[in-house]
């Protein structure tokens, strides 16, 4: 009943709407993190027609306010040189109540041949930098290694073992079961803007 | 003029499109435009432009435009940070004007001087026959809107060929970002270049 009376007064109604928005979003109490940058490309892989599936994983205290949390880049076939360039933009805004579960970027590099068949070339992950500014990151990648029979088959027909669940890319829980081989590196340039972290005593 | 609790901040971009490195092509010109989010607007400066046509000289194999960029943006939120989208065009063997590369990069977020080397790529035709008829008739695949290069969605179905680089230098100044609580890191006094890909 009190709602009906307040709606008649436009100023009170506007204030009520702002209060509802702030309580719902919890904006006053949260620190904000902006991640603005690009997945530049990859080098050091056996072949060059590459694309990358990427995603950002955060802990429970983090909320995505804007931007896409995952995606897939274009397939690049470089004319000269040995680096595949994607220039895939990343623009994310997170709000958080705690430092646990700092965002991690996980990547899967795939090779696409001229017939359109895709083969996994590597998994990798890196943490988003914790200090504001522009950062150049080289993310190393690895690929699961099968038995020697599987390796010979892979040499002729391609394919190869893949992880059943992508969680293992950025978690260390069951890694001891794996045998892997090193693959190339993915280059990223990430800009980090932090807001209100100093209010909570965070040094960066 | 100075307010203790500003509601928006300014980003000033002064710089130039220095030139390009395309080993296989000559006589190129470039178009640039800015792509930014809903919270952003341009207060002064041009949103897009076209450079002159430049050729390689006998002394150096790089192409030089030296094209000025002077724009100021205003915004309430860093989300949707502006990107510069560059498209390079040039003549093919038959004299048709074809696209030689698209590329995009974010405007740097930290104040100071930055040099960025932007890789340029073109959409690649699916079939070899299409590639040959495209070469013969001068009708290469092009993006209907070059600004799609600045987006992340819809890229997963495109095949491209990277074939050159464009060098852009920026001098960035921001106003009122610190007052609004945004920390963009230490100012960049001098950077010695971005991607070392030449």
Short mmCIF file of C-alpha atoms in Angstrom, two decimals:
data_model
loop_
_atom_site.label_atom_id
_atom_site.label_comp_id
_atom_site.label_asym_id
_atom_site.label_seq_id
_atom_site.Cartn_x
_atom_site.Cartn_y
_atom_site.Cartn_z
CA UNK A 1 0.00 0.00 0.00
CA UNK A 2 2.90 2.35 0.69
CA UNK A 3 4.09 1.67 -2.88
CA UNK A 4 0.92 3.15 -4.36
CA UNK A 5 1.33 6.43 -2.48
CA UNK A 6 4.99 6.84 -3.47
CA UNK A 7 4.33 6.27 -7.13
CA UNK A 8 2.28 9.46 -7.29
CA UNK A 9 5.36 11.58 -6.50
CA UNK A 10 7.79 11.38 -9.45
CA UNK A 11 10.87 12.27 -7.38
CA UNK A 12 10.15 9.64 -4.79
CA UNK A 13 9.36 7.17 -7.53
CA UNK A 14 12.70 7.87 -9.22
CA UNK A 15 14.54 7.45 -5.90
CA UNK A 16 12.69 4.21 -5.27
CA UNK A 17 13.72 2.85 -8.65
CA UNK A 18 17.38 3.77 -8.05
CA UNK A 19 17.27 2.10 -4.61
CA UNK A 20 15.83 -1.09 -6.10
CA UNK A 21 18.50 -1.09 -8.82
CA UNK A 22 21.38 -0.58 -6.36
CA UNK A 23 20.13 -3.22 -3.93
CA UNK A 24 19.62 -5.69 -6.78
CA UNK A 25 23.01 -5.00 -8.31
CA UNK A 26 24.80 -4.37 -5.05
CA UNK A 27 26.97 -1.88 -6.93
CA UNK A 28 27.93 0.28 -3.97
CA UNK A 29 29.59 -2.62 -2.17
CA UNK A 30 31.51 -4.20 -5.00
CA UNK A 31 34.86 -3.63 -6.63
CA UNK A 32 34.97 -3.64 -10.44
CA UNK A 33 37.48 -5.14 -12.84
CA UNK A 34 37.64 -4.34 -16.57
CA UNK A 35 39.57 -6.60 -18.92
CA UNK A 36 40.14 -4.88 -22.29
CA UNK A 37 42.46 -6.49 -24.81
CA UNK A 38 43.00 -8.99 -27.59
CA UNK A 39 44.03 -12.57 -28.21
CA UNK A 40 46.73 -11.62 -30.72
CA UNK A 41 47.70 -14.97 -32.21
CA UNK A 42 49.74 -18.10 -31.83
CA UNK A 43 53.15 -19.38 -32.89
CA UNK A 44 55.24 -22.48 -32.59
CA UNK A 45 52.61 -25.02 -33.65
CA UNK A 46 53.28 -27.76 -36.24
CA UNK A 47 50.94 -26.21 -38.82
CA UNK A 48 49.62 -22.73 -39.27
CA UNK A 49 45.90 -22.83 -40.08
CA UNK A 50 44.78 -22.25 -36.49
CA UNK A 51 41.84 -21.02 -34.45
CA UNK A 52 41.27 -20.73 -30.73
CA UNK A 53 38.31 -21.41 -28.45
CA UNK A 54 38.61 -19.30 -25.32
CA UNK A 55 36.68 -18.73 -22.13
CA UNK A 56 37.04 -16.90 -18.82
CA UNK A 57 36.46 -18.78 -15.57
CA UNK A 58 35.87 -16.98 -12.26
CA UNK A 59 35.01 -17.91 -8.71
CA UNK A 60 31.56 -17.65 -7.13
CA UNK A 61 32.06 -14.11 -5.77
CA UNK A 62 32.50 -12.62 -9.27
CA UNK A 63 29.67 -11.45 -11.48
CA UNK A 64 29.91 -10.61 -15.18
CA UNK A 65 28.33 -7.21 -15.82
CA UNK A 66 29.01 -6.87 -19.54
CA UNK A 67 30.85 -8.58 -22.37
CA UNK A 68 31.10 -12.13 -23.68
CA UNK A 69 32.73 -14.66 -21.40
CA UNK A 70 33.68 -17.12 -24.11
CA UNK A 71 34.10 -17.29 -27.83
CA UNK A 72 35.94 -18.66 -30.79
CA UNK A 73 38.37 -16.80 -33.03
CA UNK A 74 38.61 -16.81 -36.81
CA UNK A 75 40.79 -19.35 -38.63
CA UNK A 76 43.96 -17.66 -39.86
CA UNK A 77 46.27 -18.97 -42.57
CA UNK A 78 49.30 -16.66 -42.59
CA UNK A 79 50.75 -15.70 -45.96
CA UNK A 80 54.24 -15.08 -44.58
CA UNK A 81 55.88 -15.92 -41.31
CA UNK A 82 54.98 -18.58 -38.81
CA UNK A 83 52.50 -16.77 -36.57
CA UNK A 84 48.73 -17.07 -37.00
CA UNK A 85 47.02 -13.75 -36.17
CA UNK A 86 43.52 -13.59 -34.69
CA UNK A 87 43.26 -10.09 -33.12
CA UNK A 88 40.20 -11.30 -31.25
CA UNK A 89 38.81 -8.54 -28.95
CA UNK A 90 38.04 -9.18 -25.28
CA UNK A 91 36.02 -6.57 -23.34
CA UNK A 92 34.70 -7.79 -19.99
CA UNK A 93 33.41 -6.04 -16.89
CA UNK A 94 33.26 -7.96 -13.60
CA UNK A 95 32.01 -6.94 -10.17
CA UNK A 96 33.32 -8.81 -7.15
CA UNK A 97 33.01 -9.04 -3.39
CA UNK A 98 36.24 -10.95 -2.84
CA UNK A 99 39.64 -11.77 -4.29
CA UNK A 100 39.11 -15.54 -4.43
CA UNK A 101 38.50 -16.99 -7.84
CA UNK A 102 40.41 -14.28 -9.73
CA UNK A 103 39.49 -14.58 -13.46
CA UNK A 104 41.41 -17.13 -15.50
CA UNK A 105 41.49 -17.24 -19.27
CA UNK A 106 41.54 -20.77 -20.71
CA UNK A 107 42.33 -21.55 -24.34
CA UNK A 108 42.07 -24.44 -26.77
CA UNK A 109 44.08 -24.10 -29.97
CA UNK A 110 42.77 -26.11 -32.91
CA UNK A 111 44.04 -26.68 -36.42
CA UNK A 112 41.66 -26.65 -39.39
CA UNK A 113 42.90 -28.17 -42.63
CA UNK A 114 41.83 -27.28 -46.16
CA UNK A 115 39.00 -29.83 -46.00
CA UNK A 116 37.51 -28.29 -42.89
CA UNK A 117 38.55 -31.04 -40.46
CA UNK A 118 39.58 -29.85 -37.02
CA UNK A 119 42.31 -31.30 -34.81
CA UNK A 120 43.25 -30.29 -31.29
CA UNK A 121 46.68 -28.65 -31.04
CA UNK A 122 46.87 -27.53 -27.45
CA UNK A 123 45.30 -26.50 -24.18
CA UNK A 124 46.51 -23.58 -22.09
CA UNK A 125 45.40 -21.15 -19.43
CA UNK A 126 46.66 -17.97 -17.81
CA UNK A 127 45.46 -15.76 -14.98
CA UNK A 128 44.25 -12.27 -15.83
CA UNK A 129 46.94 -9.90 -14.46
CA UNK A 130 46.28 -8.55 -10.97
CA UNK A 131 47.74 -5.10 -11.49
CA UNK A 132 46.22 -2.32 -13.57
CA UNK A 133 47.85 -1.45 -16.89
CA UNK A 134 48.63 -3.09 -20.19
CA UNK A 135 50.23 -6.54 -20.07
CA UNK A 136 51.77 -8.71 -22.76
CA UNK A 137 51.23 -12.40 -21.95
CA UNK A 138 52.63 -15.49 -23.62
CA UNK A 139 50.51 -18.49 -22.69
CA UNK A 140 52.19 -21.88 -23.11
CA UNK A 141 50.10 -24.82 -24.34
CA UNK A 142 50.23 -28.59 -24.04
CA UNK A 143 48.50 -31.54 -25.64
CA UNK A 144 47.60 -34.93 -24.12
CA UNK A 145 49.86 -37.73 -25.31
CA UNK A 146 48.33 -41.11 -26.04
CA UNK A 147 49.94 -44.54 -26.18
CA UNK A 148 52.58 -45.23 -28.86
CA UNK A 149 49.94 -46.87 -31.07
CA UNK A 150 47.80 -43.75 -30.78
CA UNK A 151 50.78 -41.57 -31.62
CA UNK A 152 51.50 -43.51 -34.81
CA UNK A 153 47.83 -43.33 -35.81
CA UNK A 154 47.88 -39.62 -35.09
CA UNK A 155 50.83 -39.16 -37.43
CA UNK A 156 48.87 -40.64 -40.33
CA UNK A 157 45.22 -39.75 -39.74
CA UNK A 158 45.35 -36.92 -37.23
CA UNK A 159 43.02 -36.74 -34.25
CA UNK A 160 44.43 -37.74 -30.91
CA UNK A 161 43.20 -37.78 -27.31
CA UNK A 162 41.22 -34.85 -25.95
CA UNK A 163 40.11 -33.94 -22.44
CA UNK A 164 36.59 -35.04 -21.57
CA UNK A 165 35.96 -31.93 -19.52
CA UNK A 166 37.66 -28.57 -20.13
CA UNK A 167 37.86 -27.92 -16.36
CA UNK A 168 41.16 -29.74 -16.28
CA UNK A 169 42.75 -26.98 -18.38
CA UNK A 170 42.69 -24.54 -15.46
CA UNK A 171 42.52 -26.84 -12.43
CA UNK A 172 45.28 -28.95 -10.97
CA UNK A 173 43.07 -31.56 -9.34
CA UNK A 174 43.53 -34.68 -11.48
CA UNK A 175 46.50 -33.59 -13.55
CA UNK A 176 48.78 -36.29 -12.21
CA UNK A 177 46.92 -38.81 -14.34
CA UNK A 178 47.91 -37.12 -17.57
CA UNK A 179 50.91 -37.45 -19.85
CA UNK A 180 51.29 -34.48 -22.17
CA UNK A 181 53.61 -32.96 -24.74
CA UNK A 182 54.54 -29.30 -25.13
CA UNK A 183 53.03 -27.31 -28.01
CA UNK A 184 53.32 -23.67 -29.12
CA UNK A 185 52.49 -20.38 -27.38
CA UNK A 186 49.51 -18.06 -27.60
CA UNK A 187 50.17 -14.31 -27.36
CA UNK A 188 47.71 -12.03 -25.62
CA UNK A 189 47.67 -8.34 -24.81
CA UNK A 190 45.37 -7.59 -21.88
CA UNK A 191 44.62 -4.20 -20.34
CA UNK A 192 43.33 -4.25 -16.78
CA UNK A 193 41.38 -1.40 -15.16
CA UNK A 194 40.52 -1.73 -11.47
CA UNK A 195 37.96 0.31 -9.56
CA UNK A 196 37.35 0.61 -5.82
CA UNK A 197 39.90 -2.09 -4.97
CA UNK A 198 41.82 0.38 -2.82
CA UNK A 199 38.68 1.05 -0.76
CA UNK A 200 38.87 -2.54 0.43
CA UNK A 201 42.53 -2.32 1.27
CA UNK A 202 43.78 -4.24 -1.75
CA UNK A 203 47.31 -3.17 -2.77
CA UNK A 204 48.04 -3.38 -6.48
CA UNK B 1 35.00 23.48 -14.22
CA UNK B 2 36.67 20.96 -11.90
CA UNK B 3 34.09 18.88 -10.07
CA UNK B 4 34.82 16.74 -7.06
CA UNK B 5 32.50 13.93 -8.18
CA UNK B 6 32.60 13.75 -11.96
CA UNK B 7 30.11 11.47 -13.67
CA UNK B 8 32.08 11.03 -16.87
CA UNK B 9 35.70 10.85 -17.97
CA UNK B 10 37.48 11.87 -21.17
CA UNK B 11 39.95 9.93 -23.31
CA UNK B 12 42.09 11.94 -25.73
CA UNK B 13 43.81 10.13 -28.57
CA UNK B 14 46.58 11.91 -30.47
CA UNK B 15 48.57 9.87 -32.89
CA UNK B 16 49.18 8.84 -36.43
CA UNK B 17 48.81 5.93 -38.78
CA UNK B 18 52.51 5.73 -39.55
CA UNK B 19 52.58 3.24 -42.37
CA UNK B 20 52.37 -0.37 -43.38
CA UNK B 21 54.44 -3.38 -44.25
CA UNK B 22 52.94 -5.49 -47.06
CA UNK B 23 55.68 -7.50 -48.76
CA UNK B 24 53.61 -8.40 -51.83
CA UNK B 25 51.56 -5.27 -52.53
CA UNK B 26 52.19 -1.65 -53.45
CA UNK B 27 50.19 1.58 -54.01
CA UNK B 28 47.94 1.20 -51.00
CA UNK B 29 45.58 3.52 -49.12
CA UNK B 30 43.81 2.95 -45.88
CA UNK B 31 40.48 3.80 -44.26
CA UNK B 32 40.11 3.98 -40.52
CA UNK B 33 37.09 4.25 -38.21
CA UNK B 34 36.38 3.93 -34.49
CA UNK B 35 34.12 1.31 -32.91
CA UNK B 36 32.94 1.86 -29.34
CA UNK B 37 30.23 0.80 -26.89
CA UNK B 38 26.91 2.41 -26.08
CA UNK B 39 28.29 4.39 -23.16
CA UNK B 40 30.84 6.20 -25.34
CA UNK B 41 30.57 9.25 -27.60
CA UNK B 42 33.03 11.33 -29.61
CA UNK B 43 33.27 14.92 -28.41
CA UNK B 44 35.84 16.27 -30.88
CA UNK B 45 37.61 14.88 -33.89
CA UNK B 46 36.62 12.70 -36.80
CA UNK B 47 35.07 9.28 -36.46
CA UNK B 48 36.53 8.00 -39.73
CA UNK B 49 38.85 9.01 -42.54
CA UNK B 50 40.82 7.97 -45.62
CA UNK B 51 44.55 8.36 -46.16
CA UNK B 52 46.48 9.17 -49.31
CA UNK B 53 47.72 6.48 -51.72
CA UNK B 54 51.33 5.61 -50.99
CA UNK B 55 53.99 3.61 -52.80
CA UNK B 56 57.21 1.95 -51.76
CA UNK B 57 60.35 3.86 -52.59
CA UNK B 58 63.56 2.49 -53.99
CA UNK B 59 65.24 3.10 -50.62
CA UNK B 60 62.81 1.36 -48.29
CA UNK B 61 60.29 -1.42 -48.66
CA UNK B 62 57.79 0.06 -46.21
CA UNK B 63 54.76 2.18 -47.08
CA UNK B 64 54.38 5.50 -45.25
CA UNK B 65 51.13 7.41 -44.64
CA UNK B 66 51.95 9.61 -41.62
CA UNK B 67 48.20 10.24 -41.24
CA UNK B 68 47.08 12.26 -38.18
CA UNK B 69 44.59 10.97 -35.62
CA UNK B 70 43.11 13.47 -33.14
CA UNK B 71 39.96 12.42 -31.35
CA UNK B 72 38.48 12.85 -27.88
CA UNK B 73 35.95 10.44 -26.41
CA UNK B 74 33.75 10.80 -23.36
CA UNK B 75 32.17 7.98 -21.38
CA UNK B 76 30.68 6.95 -18.05
CA UNK B 77 32.05 3.39 -18.13
CA UNK B 78 35.23 1.76 -19.52
CA UNK B 79 33.11 -1.07 -20.96
CA UNK B 80 33.05 -0.78 -24.77
CA UNK B 81 36.49 0.87 -24.83
CA UNK B 82 37.06 2.31 -28.34
CA UNK B 83 38.84 0.33 -30.99
CA UNK B 84 40.33 1.61 -34.21
CA UNK B 85 39.42 -0.45 -37.28
CA UNK B 86 41.74 -0.14 -40.26
CA UNK B 87 41.11 -1.41 -43.81
CA UNK B 88 43.77 -1.26 -46.47
CA UNK B 89 42.95 -1.19 -50.19
CA UNK B 90 45.03 -1.28 -53.34
CA UNK B 91 44.92 -2.11 -57.05
CA UNK B 92 45.29 -5.65 -58.33
CA UNK B 93 46.97 -6.74 -61.57
CA UNK B 94 43.97 -5.63 -63.66
CA UNK B 95 43.60 -2.24 -61.97
CA UNK B 96 40.56 -3.06 -59.81
CA UNK B 97 40.46 -1.67 -56.27
CA UNK B 98 40.56 -4.65 -53.92
CA UNK B 99 40.89 -5.05 -50.17
CA UNK B 100 44.38 -5.98 -48.95
CA UNK B 101 43.68 -6.27 -45.24
CA UNK B 102 41.42 -5.58 -42.28
CA UNK B 103 42.61 -5.16 -38.72
CA UNK B 104 41.59 -3.68 -35.40
CA UNK B 105 43.10 -2.87 -32.06
CA UNK B 106 41.95 -1.29 -28.81
CA UNK B 107 43.03 2.26 -28.08
CA UNK B 108 45.63 1.85 -25.27
CA UNK B 109 44.19 2.23 -21.78
CA UNK B 110 47.22 3.74 -20.01
CA UNK B 111 48.24 7.37 -20.58
CA UNK B 112 51.50 7.86 -22.42
CA UNK B 113 53.04 6.92 -25.71
CA UNK B 114 52.33 3.58 -27.40
CA UNK B 115 53.20 2.06 -30.75
CA UNK B 116 51.06 -0.79 -32.01
CA UNK B 117 51.66 -3.08 -34.96
CA UNK B 118 48.30 -4.35 -36.18
CA UNK B 119 48.21 -7.54 -38.28
CA UNK B 120 46.07 -7.23 -41.43
CA UNK B 121 44.05 -10.15 -42.82
CA UNK B 122 41.61 -10.74 -45.68
CA UNK B 123 38.70 -13.19 -45.82
CA UNK B 124 39.75 -16.31 -47.66
CA UNK B 125 37.51 -17.93 -50.27
CA UNK B 126 36.45 -21.49 -49.48
CA UNK B 127 37.10 -23.09 -52.84
CA UNK B 128 40.21 -22.82 -55.02
CA UNK B 129 37.98 -22.16 -58.05
CA UNK B 130 36.42 -19.24 -56.22
CA UNK B 131 39.88 -17.94 -55.47
CA UNK B 132 40.82 -18.11 -59.15
CA UNK B 133 37.64 -16.45 -60.44
CA UNK B 134 38.02 -13.80 -57.75
CA UNK B 135 41.54 -13.06 -58.95
CA UNK B 136 40.43 -12.99 -62.59
CA UNK B 137 37.40 -10.76 -62.14
CA UNK B 138 38.75 -8.59 -59.32
CA UNK B 139 35.90 -9.58 -57.01
CA UNK B 140 37.56 -10.72 -53.81
CA UNK B 141 35.61 -11.58 -50.67
CA UNK B 142 35.08 -8.47 -48.55
CA UNK B 143 33.26 -7.71 -45.30
CA UNK B 144 30.02 -5.78 -45.90
CA UNK B 145 30.86 -3.71 -42.85
CA UNK B 146 34.56 -3.54 -41.84
CA UNK B 147 33.48 -2.87 -38.24
CA UNK B 148 32.75 -6.57 -37.82
CA UNK B 149 36.51 -7.01 -37.33
CA UNK B 150 36.18 -5.25 -33.96
CA UNK B 151 33.60 -7.71 -32.64
CA UNK B 152 34.06 -11.10 -31.09
CA UNK B 153 30.78 -12.71 -32.16
CA UNK B 154 30.39 -14.37 -35.53
CA UNK B 155 34.11 -14.71 -36.15
CA UNK B 156 34.16 -18.45 -35.64
CA UNK B 157 32.93 -19.19 -39.14
CA UNK B 158 35.43 -16.99 -40.99
CA UNK B 159 38.67 -18.14 -42.60
CA UNK B 160 41.23 -15.43 -43.18
CA UNK B 161 44.74 -14.97 -44.53
CA UNK B 162 47.04 -12.55 -42.74
CA UNK B 163 49.35 -10.77 -45.15
CA UNK B 164 50.73 -7.54 -43.71
CA UNK B 165 50.96 -5.13 -40.80
CA UNK B 166 50.02 -1.51 -40.16
CA UNK B 167 51.90 0.54 -37.56
CA UNK B 168 49.97 3.11 -35.52
CA UNK B 169 51.39 5.27 -32.75
CA UNK B 170 49.26 6.77 -29.99
CA UNK B 171 49.70 9.46 -27.34
CA UNK B 172 46.95 8.91 -24.77
CA UNK B 173 45.66 11.30 -22.11
CA UNK B 174 42.75 10.69 -19.79
CA UNK B 175 40.83 13.11 -17.58
CA UNK B 176 38.88 12.33 -14.40
CA UNK B 177 39.39 8.56 -14.56
CA UNK B 178 41.22 8.57 -11.24
CA UNK B 179 38.55 10.81 -9.67
CA UNK B 180 35.91 8.29 -10.68
CA UNK B 181 37.92 5.55 -9.00
CA UNK B 182 39.39 3.86 -12.09
CA UNK B 183 43.02 2.80 -11.86
CA UNK B 184 44.60 2.20 -15.26
CA UNK B 185 48.12 1.55 -14.05
CA UNK B 186 51.31 3.60 -14.30
CA UNK B 187 51.73 6.03 -17.20
CA UNK B 188 53.78 4.75 -20.08
CA UNK B 189 56.74 7.09 -20.64
CA UNK B 190 58.01 5.44 -23.82
CA UNK B 191 57.35 2.07 -25.34
CA UNK B 192 59.74 0.64 -27.85
CA UNK B 193 57.09 -0.90 -30.07
CA UNK B 194 54.36 -3.48 -29.94
CA UNK B 195 54.48 -6.76 -31.85
CA UNK B 196 57.94 -7.42 -33.15
CA UNK B 197 56.81 -9.13 -36.30
CA UNK B 198 58.79 -7.64 -39.17
#
